Amino acid sequence: MIGRVFDPWRRASTWWTLTHLVSDVVVGTVTFTFVVALLATTLGLLITVVLAIPVFWLLMVGSRGFAHMERSRASALLGLELADPVPRLETASW
């Protein structure tokens, strides 16, 4: 009876899931700080559109990088294969 209580803690998947949940605190804090800081900077520089465009571009590229990191982290720790929702560009024509 007691052995059945501790069965989930003997599985490796439980520990990988727990590692994913604990690392969510750090990853969430870093990504939230990055997005909010760049979004606030973009909105502050919106009066001069020329200066706001590179900051907004950095925000979009950084967000895409964080999304790729999250997909790879879910794949490594949880065994989930999440496809990239944005399709690749096929050709460079108009």
Tab-separated table of C-alpha atoms in Angstrom, residues 3-86:
chain	number	residue	atom	x	y	z
A	3	GLY	CA	4.705	1.557	-2.138
A	4	ARG	CA	1.857	2.686	-4.392
A	5	VAL	CA	1.874	6.129	-2.783
A	6	PHE	CA	5.473	6.698	-3.829
A	7	ASP	CA	5.159	5.167	-7.321
A	8	PRO	CA	4.925	8.507	-9.177
A	9	TRP	CA	8.107	9.750	-7.484
A	10	ARG	CA	10.047	6.776	-8.823
A	11	ARG	CA	9.378	7.647	-12.454
A	12	ALA	CA	11.837	9.771	-14.434
A	13	SER	CA	8.999	11.660	-16.134
A	14	THR	CA	7.929	13.076	-12.777
A	15	TRP	CA	11.369	14.546	-12.189
A	16	TRP	CA	11.612	15.972	-15.726
A	17	THR	CA	8.198	17.609	-15.296
A	18	LEU	CA	9.209	18.994	-11.914
A	19	THR	CA	12.415	20.395	-13.432
A	20	HIS	CA	10.345	22.078	-16.144
A	21	LEU	CA	8.016	23.643	-13.581
A	22	VAL	CA	10.842	24.916	-11.365
A	23	SER	CA	12.723	26.414	-14.300
A	24	ASP	CA	9.515	28.185	-15.407
A	25	VAL	CA	10.069	30.738	-12.646
A	26	VAL	CA	13.433	31.829	-14.035
A	27	VAL	CA	12.464	31.628	-17.702
A	28	GLY	CA	9.188	33.467	-17.119
A	29	THR	CA	10.885	36.262	-15.213
A	30	VAL	CA	13.527	36.781	-17.907
A	31	THR	CA	11.086	36.713	-20.820
A	32	PHE	CA	8.563	38.971	-19.062
A	33	THR	CA	11.259	41.510	-18.228
A	34	PHE	CA	12.598	41.462	-21.793
A	35	VAL	CA	9.185	41.903	-23.415
A	36	VAL	CA	7.908	44.584	-21.047
A	37	ALA	CA	11.129	46.612	-21.182
A	38	LEU	CA	11.299	46.606	-24.979
A	39	LEU	CA	7.574	47.234	-25.363
A	40	ALA	CA	7.753	50.215	-23.005
A	41	THR	CA	10.804	51.531	-24.850
A	42	THR	CA	9.021	51.132	-28.192
A	43	LEU	CA	5.962	52.986	-26.942
A	44	GLY	CA	8.146	55.724	-25.452
A	45	LEU	CA	10.022	56.154	-28.743
A	46	LEU	CA	6.853	56.059	-30.827
A	47	ILE	CA	6.899	59.853	-31.070
A	48	THR	CA	10.018	59.425	-33.200
A	49	VAL	CA	9.029	56.509	-35.400
A	50	VAL	CA	12.536	56.174	-36.816
A	51	LEU	CA	13.948	55.248	-33.392
A	52	ALA	CA	11.012	53.010	-32.448
A	53	ILE	CA	11.325	50.704	-35.480
A	54	PRO	CA	14.667	49.054	-34.521
A	55	VAL	CA	13.533	48.525	-30.926
A	56	PHE	CA	10.268	46.982	-32.126
A	57	TRP	CA	12.215	44.759	-34.537
A	58	LEU	CA	14.425	43.626	-31.644
A	59	LEU	CA	11.294	42.872	-29.618
A	60	MET	CA	9.875	40.694	-32.412
A	61	VAL	CA	13.143	38.838	-33.061
A	62	GLY	CA	13.711	38.292	-29.349
A	63	SER	CA	10.165	37.014	-28.839
A	64	ARG	CA	10.613	34.570	-31.707
A	65	GLY	CA	13.881	33.395	-30.150
A	66	PHE	CA	12.206	32.891	-26.776
A	67	ALA	CA	9.415	30.917	-28.471
A	68	HIS	CA	12.001	28.667	-30.118
A	69	MET	CA	13.721	28.212	-26.755
A	70	GLU	CA	10.425	27.250	-25.097
A	71	ARG	CA	9.636	24.701	-27.811
A	72	SER	CA	13.058	23.116	-27.443
A	73	ARG	CA	12.756	23.130	-23.637
A	74	ALA	CA	9.364	21.404	-23.838
A	75	SER	CA	10.857	18.874	-26.225
A	76	ALA	CA	13.845	18.149	-23.989
A	77	LEU	CA	12.078	18.040	-20.624
A	78	LEU	CA	8.533	16.926	-21.425
A	79	GLY	CA	8.960	14.987	-24.650
A	80	LEU	CA	6.556	17.269	-26.540
A	81	GLU	CA	7.280	17.985	-30.185
A	82	LEU	CA	5.708	21.368	-30.937
A	83	ALA	CA	5.874	22.524	-34.534
A	84	ASP	CA	6.796	26.091	-35.431
A	85	PRO	CA	3.487	27.875	-36.201
A	86	VAL	CA	5.123	30.254	-38.675
